[in-house]
Short mmCIF file of C-alpha atoms and ligand atoms in Angstrom, two decimals:
data_model
loop_
_atom_site.label_atom_id
_atom_site.label_comp_id
_atom_site.label_asym_id
_atom_site.label_seq_id
_atom_site.Cartn_x
_atom_site.Cartn_y
_atom_site.Cartn_z
CA UNK A 870 13.82 -2.81 10.96
CA UNK A 871 13.00 -0.11 11.95
CA UNK A 872 12.74 1.07 16.48
CA UNK A 873 9.10 0.64 17.68
CA UNK A 874 6.49 4.06 17.77
CA UNK A 875 5.33 3.69 21.78
CA UNK A 876 2.93 6.73 20.10
CA UNK A 877 0.86 4.96 18.39
CA UNK A 878 0.19 1.62 20.61
CA UNK A 879 -0.73 4.62 22.82
CA UNK A 880 -2.94 5.85 20.15
CA UNK A 881 -4.58 2.40 19.89
CA UNK A 882 -4.74 1.76 23.70
CA UNK A 883 -6.92 5.03 24.24
CA UNK A 884 -9.51 3.69 21.58
CA UNK A 885 -9.67 0.67 23.44
CA UNK A 886 -10.14 2.14 26.56
CA UNK A 887 -12.75 4.52 24.43
CA UNK A 888 -14.13 1.38 23.79
CA UNK A 889 -15.20 -0.95 26.57
CA UNK A 890 -12.63 -3.60 25.14
CA UNK A 891 -10.13 -5.79 26.56
CA UNK A 892 -7.70 -6.08 24.28
CA UNK A 893 -7.20 -5.95 21.13
CA UNK A 894 -6.11 -9.56 18.41
CA UNK A 895 -4.10 -8.43 15.72
CA UNK A 896 -3.53 -10.68 13.18
CA UNK A 897 -2.77 -8.52 9.97
CA UNK A 898 1.00 -8.72 9.63
CA UNK A 899 1.38 -5.11 8.81
CA UNK A 900 -0.69 -3.35 12.07
CA UNK A 901 1.98 -5.24 13.41
CA UNK A 902 4.49 -4.17 11.85
CA UNK A 903 3.30 -0.40 11.88
CA UNK A 904 2.89 -0.73 15.32
CA UNK A 905 5.95 -2.38 16.17
CA UNK A 906 8.16 -2.27 14.29
CA UNK A 907 8.76 -6.24 13.77
CA UNK A 908 7.67 -6.42 10.47
CA UNK A 909 7.58 -10.51 8.45
CA UNK A 910 4.98 -12.32 6.68
CA UNK A 911 4.11 -15.39 8.18
CA UNK A 912 2.53 -16.65 5.38
CA UNK A 913 1.06 -19.95 7.73
CA UNK A 914 2.58 -19.68 10.92
CA UNK A 915 0.46 -17.55 13.98
CA UNK A 916 1.78 -14.56 14.28
CA UNK A 917 -0.15 -12.50 16.62
CA UNK A 918 -0.61 -9.26 19.47
CA UNK A 919 -2.13 -9.43 22.08
CA UNK A 920 -2.75 -5.27 22.98
CA UNK A 921 -4.96 -4.84 25.96
CA UNK A 922 -6.43 -1.65 27.22
CA UNK A 923 -4.66 -1.71 31.34
CA UNK A 924 -1.53 -4.12 30.78
CA UNK A 925 1.02 -4.18 28.87
CA UNK A 926 0.13 -5.74 25.66
CA UNK A 927 2.52 -9.46 23.75
CA UNK A 928 3.54 -10.18 20.64
CA UNK A 929 2.89 -13.98 20.29
CA UNK A 930 5.26 -15.43 16.86
CA UNK A 931 6.60 -18.63 14.87
CA UNK A 932 10.17 -19.27 17.37
CA UNK A 933 12.06 -19.16 13.93
CA UNK A 934 11.30 -15.47 14.35
CA UNK A 935 11.62 -14.37 17.94
CA UNK A 936 14.30 -12.80 18.12
CA UNK A 937 14.30 -10.36 15.10
CA UNK A 938 11.58 -9.78 17.45
CA UNK A 939 14.07 -8.73 19.76
CA UNK A 940 16.01 -6.12 17.95
CA UNK A 941 13.52 -3.89 16.98
CA UNK A 942 13.94 -3.47 20.89
CA UNK A 943 10.68 -4.47 22.34
CA UNK A 944 10.31 -4.24 25.80
CA UNK A 945 6.72 -5.97 26.95
CA UNK A 946 6.00 -9.92 26.11
CA UNK A 947 7.20 -11.78 23.75
CA UNK A 948 6.37 -15.73 22.95
CA UNK A 949 7.98 -18.12 21.05
CA UNK A 950 6.36 -21.28 19.84
CA UNK A 951 7.02 -24.98 17.48
CA UNK A 952 5.50 -26.14 14.86
CA UNK A 953 4.46 -29.65 16.25
CA UNK A 954 2.72 -26.33 19.74
CA UNK A 955 -0.31 -25.64 19.59
CA UNK A 956 0.42 -22.01 19.32
CA UNK A 957 -4.02 -20.58 18.98
CA UNK A 958 -3.76 -22.33 21.86
CA UNK A 959 -0.83 -21.42 23.51
CA UNK A 960 -2.48 -17.32 22.89
CA UNK A 961 -5.78 -17.81 24.26
CA UNK A 962 -4.00 -19.07 28.25
CA UNK A 963 -1.65 -15.76 27.85
CA UNK A 964 -4.60 -14.34 27.49
CA UNK A 965 -6.64 -15.77 30.02
CA UNK A 966 -3.39 -15.54 32.98
CA UNK A 967 -3.46 -11.38 31.59
CA UNK A 968 -8.52 -11.56 32.15
CA UNK A 969 -10.23 -14.59 32.82
CA UNK A 970 -13.22 -13.18 31.33
CA UNK A 971 -13.19 -10.38 28.82
CA UNK A 972 -16.12 -8.72 28.16
CA UNK A 973 -15.70 -7.13 24.66
CA UNK A 974 -12.76 -7.42 21.78
CA UNK A 975 -12.01 -6.17 19.26
CA UNK A 976 -10.16 -8.19 16.26
CA UNK A 977 -8.86 -6.76 12.09
CA UNK A 978 -12.52 -8.07 10.24
CA UNK A 979 -10.73 -7.89 7.10
CA UNK A 980 -7.53 -9.47 8.41
CA UNK A 981 -8.22 -12.97 10.77
CA UNK A 982 -9.92 -16.03 8.43
CA UNK A 983 -12.44 -18.27 9.85
CA UNK A 984 -10.03 -20.85 10.48
CA UNK A 985 -7.79 -18.81 12.62
CA UNK A 986 -11.45 -16.23 14.44
CA UNK A 987 -14.06 -19.50 15.65
CA UNK A 988 -11.33 -21.34 17.43
CA UNK A 989 -11.25 -17.61 19.23
CA UNK A 990 -14.32 -17.19 19.96
CA UNK A 991 -15.16 -21.05 21.28
CA UNK A 992 -12.07 -20.38 23.92
CA UNK A 993 -13.85 -16.82 25.04
CA UNK A 994 -17.80 -17.90 24.71
CA UNK A 995 -18.28 -14.89 26.41
CA UNK A 996 -17.29 -12.53 25.05
CA UNK A 997 -18.16 -9.30 21.74
CA UNK A 998 -15.83 -9.72 18.96
CA UNK A 999 -17.78 -7.86 17.01
CA UNK A 1000 -15.75 -4.55 17.08
CA UNK A 1001 -14.16 -4.23 13.64
CA UNK A 1002 -9.93 -3.42 14.98
CA UNK A 1003 -9.68 -2.71 10.74
CA UNK A 1004 -11.60 0.81 9.98
CA UNK A 1005 -9.33 2.44 13.09
CA UNK A 1006 -6.37 0.48 12.02
CA UNK A 1007 -6.74 2.38 9.10
CA UNK A 1008 -8.01 6.03 10.24
CA UNK A 1009 -4.23 5.45 11.89
CA UNK A 1010 -2.68 4.72 9.35
CA UNK A 1011 -4.41 7.39 7.41
CA UNK A 1012 -1.87 10.03 8.13
CA UNK A 1013 1.61 9.33 7.65
CA UNK A 1014 4.64 10.62 10.27
CA UNK A 1015 7.64 11.97 9.62
CA UNK A 1016 9.82 8.87 10.04
CA UNK A 1017 7.44 7.14 6.88
CA UNK A 1018 7.41 9.96 4.64
CA UNK A 1019 11.08 9.41 4.54
CA UNK A 1020 10.59 5.51 4.10
CA UNK A 1021 8.32 6.23 1.17
CA UNK A 1022 10.55 8.48 -0.19
CA UNK A 1023 13.39 6.26 -0.65
CA UNK A 1024 11.31 4.19 -2.02
CA UNK A 1025 10.20 6.82 -4.48
CA UNK A 1026 14.28 6.87 -5.46
CA UNK A 1027 14.12 3.01 -6.09
CA UNK A 1028 11.28 3.27 -8.74
CA UNK A 1029 12.61 6.87 -10.38
CA UNK A 1030 15.36 3.92 -10.94
CA UNK A 1031 13.80 1.15 -12.09
CA UNK A 1032 11.27 3.36 -14.86
CA UNK A 1033 15.28 4.10 -16.13
CA UNK A 1034 16.05 0.66 -16.37
CA UNK A 1035 12.77 -0.58 -18.06
CA UNK A 1036 13.74 2.62 -20.38
CA UNK A 1037 16.48 1.36 -21.57
CA UNK A 1038 16.17 -2.05 -21.72
CA UNK A 1039 12.93 -1.30 -25.29
CA UNK A 1040 13.62 -2.73 -27.33
CA UNK A 1041 10.61 -3.62 -30.76
CA UNK A 1042 10.82 -6.95 -30.46
CA UNK A 1043 11.77 -7.87 -27.63
CA UNK A 1044 8.67 -8.77 -25.03
CA UNK A 1045 7.15 -6.98 -22.16
CA UNK A 1046 7.52 -9.05 -19.81
CA UNK A 1047 11.54 -9.14 -20.98
CA UNK A 1048 11.77 -5.42 -20.47
CA UNK A 1049 9.90 -6.38 -17.11
CA UNK A 1050 12.60 -8.48 -16.20
CA UNK A 1051 15.07 -6.10 -16.85
CA UNK A 1052 14.01 -4.71 -15.29
CA UNK A 1053 13.34 -6.13 -11.98
CA UNK A 1054 17.20 -7.92 -12.27
CA UNK A 1055 18.35 -4.00 -12.59
CA UNK A 1056 16.38 -2.77 -9.54
CA UNK A 1057 16.62 -6.29 -7.00
CA UNK A 1058 20.86 -6.22 -8.37
CA UNK A 1059 20.31 -2.67 -6.61
CA UNK A 1060 19.91 -4.58 -3.76
CA UNK A 1061 16.52 -2.83 -3.42
CA UNK A 1062 14.72 -6.64 -2.01
CA UNK A 1063 11.38 -6.01 -4.04
CA UNK A 1064 8.24 -4.92 -5.82
CA UNK A 1065 5.27 -4.03 -4.48
CA UNK A 1066 4.04 -5.56 -7.47
CA UNK A 1067 4.24 -7.33 -9.94
CA UNK A 1068 5.72 -4.50 -13.10
CA UNK A 1069 3.63 -3.83 -16.21
CA UNK A 1070 5.03 -3.23 -19.23
CA UNK A 1071 1.97 -3.37 -21.69
CA UNK A 1072 2.57 -2.26 -25.37
CA UNK A 1073 0.39 -0.46 -28.07
CA UNK A 1074 -3.21 -1.88 -28.21
CA UNK A 1075 -2.99 -4.36 -24.64
CA UNK A 1076 -2.38 -1.17 -22.85
CA UNK A 1077 -5.61 -0.17 -23.49
CA UNK A 1078 -6.51 -3.05 -20.36
CA UNK A 1079 -5.72 -0.99 -17.65
CA UNK A 1080 -6.41 -3.99 -15.36
CA UNK A 1081 -4.20 -6.55 -17.77
CA UNK A 1082 -0.90 -8.42 -17.20
CA UNK A 1083 2.57 -8.50 -18.40
CA UNK A 1084 2.38 -10.79 -21.31
CA UNK A 1085 5.06 -12.41 -24.15
CA UNK A 1086 3.52 -9.74 -26.43
CA UNK A 1087 6.64 -8.31 -28.54
CA UNK A 1088 7.10 -4.94 -28.13
CA UNK A 1089 6.10 -2.49 -31.61
CA UNK A 1090 7.22 0.21 -32.96
CA UNK A 1091 6.08 3.76 -33.26
CA UNK A 1092 3.48 2.28 -30.55
CA UNK A 1093 3.36 3.46 -26.58
CA UNK A 1094 5.15 1.64 -23.67
CA UNK A 1095 3.50 1.71 -20.21
CA UNK A 1096 4.82 1.07 -17.33
CA UNK A 1097 4.16 0.88 -13.76
CA UNK A 1098 5.98 0.04 -11.56
CA UNK A 1099 7.11 0.14 -7.30
CA UNK A 1100 9.29 -1.15 -4.63
CA UNK A 1101 8.70 -2.19 -1.00
CA UNK A 1102 11.55 0.74 1.13
CA UNK A 1103 11.65 -1.44 5.41
CA UNK A 1104 7.89 -2.11 4.78
CA UNK A 1105 7.15 1.36 2.42
CA UNK A 1106 5.75 0.99 -1.03
CA UNK A 1107 6.28 3.42 -3.73
CA UNK A 1108 3.75 2.90 -6.64
CA UNK A 1109 4.20 4.40 -10.51
CA UNK A 1110 3.49 4.88 -14.28
CA UNK A 1111 5.00 6.59 -17.06
CA UNK A 1112 4.04 5.68 -20.62
CA UNK A 1113 6.56 6.99 -22.91
CA UNK A 1114 6.51 6.35 -27.36
CA UNK A 1115 8.79 3.46 -28.09
CA UNK A 1116 9.44 4.95 -32.07
CA UNK A 1117 7.72 7.60 -33.57
CA UNK A 1118 4.40 7.81 -31.54
CA UNK A 1119 1.37 9.29 -34.59
CA UNK A 1120 -0.08 13.22 -33.32
CA UNK A 1121 -2.53 10.90 -31.71
CA UNK A 1122 -0.31 9.55 -29.32
CA UNK A 1123 0.64 12.49 -28.72
CA UNK A 1124 -2.43 13.49 -28.33
CA UNK A 1125 -3.55 11.01 -25.61
CA UNK A 1126 -0.94 11.14 -23.83
CA UNK A 1127 -0.44 15.28 -23.49
CA UNK A 1128 -4.32 15.40 -21.97
CA UNK A 1129 -3.31 12.45 -19.54
CA UNK A 1130 -0.25 14.47 -18.93
CA UNK A 1131 -2.39 18.20 -18.11
CA UNK A 1132 -4.93 16.09 -16.21
CA UNK A 1133 -2.21 14.70 -13.77
CA UNK A 1134 -0.29 17.87 -12.98
CA UNK A 1135 -3.35 19.64 -13.02
CA UNK A 1136 -4.54 17.76 -10.10
CA UNK A 1137 -0.84 17.20 -8.49
CA UNK A 1138 -1.09 21.14 -8.44
CA UNK A 1139 -4.88 21.13 -7.14
CA UNK A 1140 -3.58 18.65 -4.27
CA UNK A 1141 -3.51 20.35 -0.53
CA UNK A 1142 -4.85 21.23 2.50
CA UNK A 1143 -9.18 21.09 3.51
CA UNK A 1144 -9.35 20.29 -0.30
CA UNK A 1145 -11.87 17.34 -0.49
CA UNK A 1146 -10.77 14.31 -1.65
CA UNK A 1147 -14.11 14.50 -4.39
CA UNK A 1148 -12.34 17.80 -5.68
CA UNK A 1149 -9.05 16.53 -6.57
CA UNK A 1150 -10.41 13.78 -8.79
CA UNK A 1151 -12.79 16.30 -10.21
CA UNK A 1152 -9.68 18.22 -11.25
CA UNK A 1153 -8.79 16.20 -13.27
CA UNK A 1154 -11.23 14.43 -14.63
CA UNK A 1155 -12.61 18.12 -16.21
CA UNK A 1156 -10.02 18.00 -18.45
CA UNK A 1157 -10.17 14.54 -19.79
CA UNK A 1158 -14.29 14.65 -20.47
CA UNK A 1159 -13.09 18.61 -21.81
CA UNK A 1160 -11.57 17.04 -24.41
CA UNK A 1161 -13.99 14.18 -26.10
CA UNK A 1162 -12.36 11.58 -23.99
CA UNK A 1163 -14.35 10.63 -21.19
CA UNK A 1164 -15.55 7.89 -21.41
CA UNK A 1165 -12.44 6.19 -21.32
CA UNK A 1166 -11.40 7.33 -18.16
CA UNK A 1167 -12.70 3.96 -16.16
CA UNK A 1168 -10.97 4.01 -12.87
CA UNK A 1169 -11.05 6.76 -10.00
CA UNK A 1170 -7.76 9.25 -9.54
CA UNK A 1171 -6.21 7.37 -6.90
CA UNK A 1172 -5.64 5.51 -4.62
CA UNK A 1173 -3.80 5.75 -0.52
CA UNK A 1174 -0.97 4.13 0.17
CA UNK A 1175 1.82 3.45 2.66
CA UNK A 1176 2.44 0.56 3.95
CA UNK A 1177 0.89 -1.18 0.80
CA UNK A 1178 -1.04 0.15 -2.25
CA UNK A 1179 -4.83 0.57 -0.52
CA UNK A 1180 -5.03 2.21 2.33
CA UNK A 1181 -7.25 6.09 1.77
CA UNK A 1182 -7.92 8.29 0.87
CA UNK A 1183 -10.02 7.06 -2.10
CA UNK A 1184 -9.77 10.37 -4.75
CA UNK A 1185 -12.38 8.94 -6.13
CA UNK A 1186 -15.64 10.91 -6.61
CA UNK A 1187 -18.16 11.03 -4.13
CA UNK A 1188 -15.43 11.09 -1.46
CA UNK A 1189 -15.73 14.72 0.84
CA UNK A 1190 -12.69 13.23 3.10
CA UNK A 1191 -10.95 16.59 3.56
CA UNK A 1192 -6.85 16.58 2.85
CA UNK A 1193 -4.61 16.50 6.24
CA UNK A 1194 -1.16 16.97 5.23
CA UNK A 1195 0.66 13.36 6.25
CA UNK A 1196 -2.02 11.91 3.81
CA UNK A 1197 0.06 9.64 1.04
CA UNK A 1198 -1.79 8.79 -1.96
CA UNK A 1199 -1.43 8.25 -6.37
CA UNK A 1200 -2.39 10.38 -8.93
CA UNK A 1201 -3.25 8.79 -12.15
CA UNK A 1202 -4.97 9.38 -14.95
CA UNK A 1203 -5.54 7.10 -18.10
CA UNK A 1204 -7.28 7.65 -21.42
CA UNK A 1205 -7.52 3.86 -22.16
CA UNK A 1206 -9.00 3.42 -26.00
CA UNK A 1207 -9.82 -0.15 -26.33
CA UNK A 1208 -8.24 -2.28 -29.41
CA UNK A 1209 -5.98 1.30 -29.60
CA UNK A 1210 -4.36 2.60 -26.80
CA UNK A 1211 -4.25 3.40 -23.15
CA UNK A 1212 -2.10 6.04 -21.90
CA UNK A 1213 -1.74 6.72 -17.67
CA UNK A 1214 0.55 8.36 -15.90
CA UNK A 1215 0.66 7.89 -11.94
CA UNK A 1216 2.79 9.77 -9.47
CA UNK A 1217 1.82 8.99 -5.06
CA UNK A 1218 2.31 12.46 -2.78
CA UNK A 1219 1.85 13.47 0.34
CA UNK A 1220 0.40 16.28 1.48
CA UNK A 1221 2.31 19.12 2.82
CA UNK A 1222 1.22 22.54 5.00
CA UNK A 1223 -0.07 23.96 1.54
CA UNK A 1224 -0.10 21.03 -1.33
CA UNK A 1225 1.19 18.60 -2.42
CA UNK A 1226 5.16 16.35 -3.19
CA UNK A 1227 5.61 13.62 -5.71
CA UNK A 1228 7.33 10.81 -4.35
CA UNK A 1229 8.74 10.08 -7.66
CA UNK A 1230 10.74 12.40 -9.28
CA UNK A 1231 10.59 10.67 -13.28
CA UNK A 1232 9.88 13.19 -16.60
CA UNK A 1233 6.41 12.26 -17.45
CA UNK A 1234 7.12 14.84 -20.46
CA UNK A 1235 6.63 11.95 -23.99
CA UNK A 1236 10.31 10.28 -24.25
CA UNK A 1237 10.81 8.85 -27.14
CA UNK A 1238 13.40 5.68 -26.94
CA UNK A 1239 14.92 3.09 -28.99
MN1 MN B 2066 -1.42 3.61 -8.16
MN1 MN B 2067 0.48 2.03 -10.26
#
């Protein structure tokens, strides 16, 4: 757990004031982690944080989490509840103790389920809950601070070691799942608590499906293998892809790999403050199109990342967002030729004053194993 960051809480309070909001009901545990340093997935239990425009906030947590919240140095209100208690009613009572008749409040529309929202609306029938906090939090999380960058670097380092373990496991006849299992075993054996998503290992033509899953297919010799993996470090993730060869790659495989590599490197070199997200996408896309493979690059160039791999900014055509230092995103061009092969090369980077730095450093050249 990391210590809380009062600065982020102050920014949120400012936003509440600017928008005439009496309170924000925060239900996404990642948002709570971002604001407080306390990170825990409550699953079906209730975890909420209520931030007021002009009073101290409180956290409402399962009783078994109360001591953990204290350990991050949380200086404000903290209430626990037992599984047999009516947690929601308790939260509403704590809000009413502070503000009897709120006029306007914000909820995280991308996170709060209807079954948790309707009781809230019923408890506060006069309150306008139309303000959506989700984009506000996304905007706050868009620019990473130095402590966040440090965590992302450590997650990137763990991903580099995971690649090493995966490459070492490569052998024709082993299944994709076996390789993924060996890679994850080695990674967790180094005390990495979790992967940020299920490790993807795809061999030969199976890699042509960029949304496919790691399967029981056996690895073929003289074919490409695509790895896409990530790890979690103190709530921050890594996400990287490499495509390597098992045995000797054909000239066609080398050519496709080389084009994707050039596109990836060119896009990464093009990143700097002042450029738009669309321009970075275009840099990579132009190279793949000129090489004649444009129709096989079937997704955006990249996505924002940090506490998850689904953050802003989206690096794609049509996004005129101007890059700023501290933004973090993936650069992951790919060429997917059905019934033939798939190549993707991905690094996540953070924008610096005059360029960008990747979080992962594993070689992107076409490495050969076996
Ligand atoms: Mn990615
Ligand atoms: Mn990935």
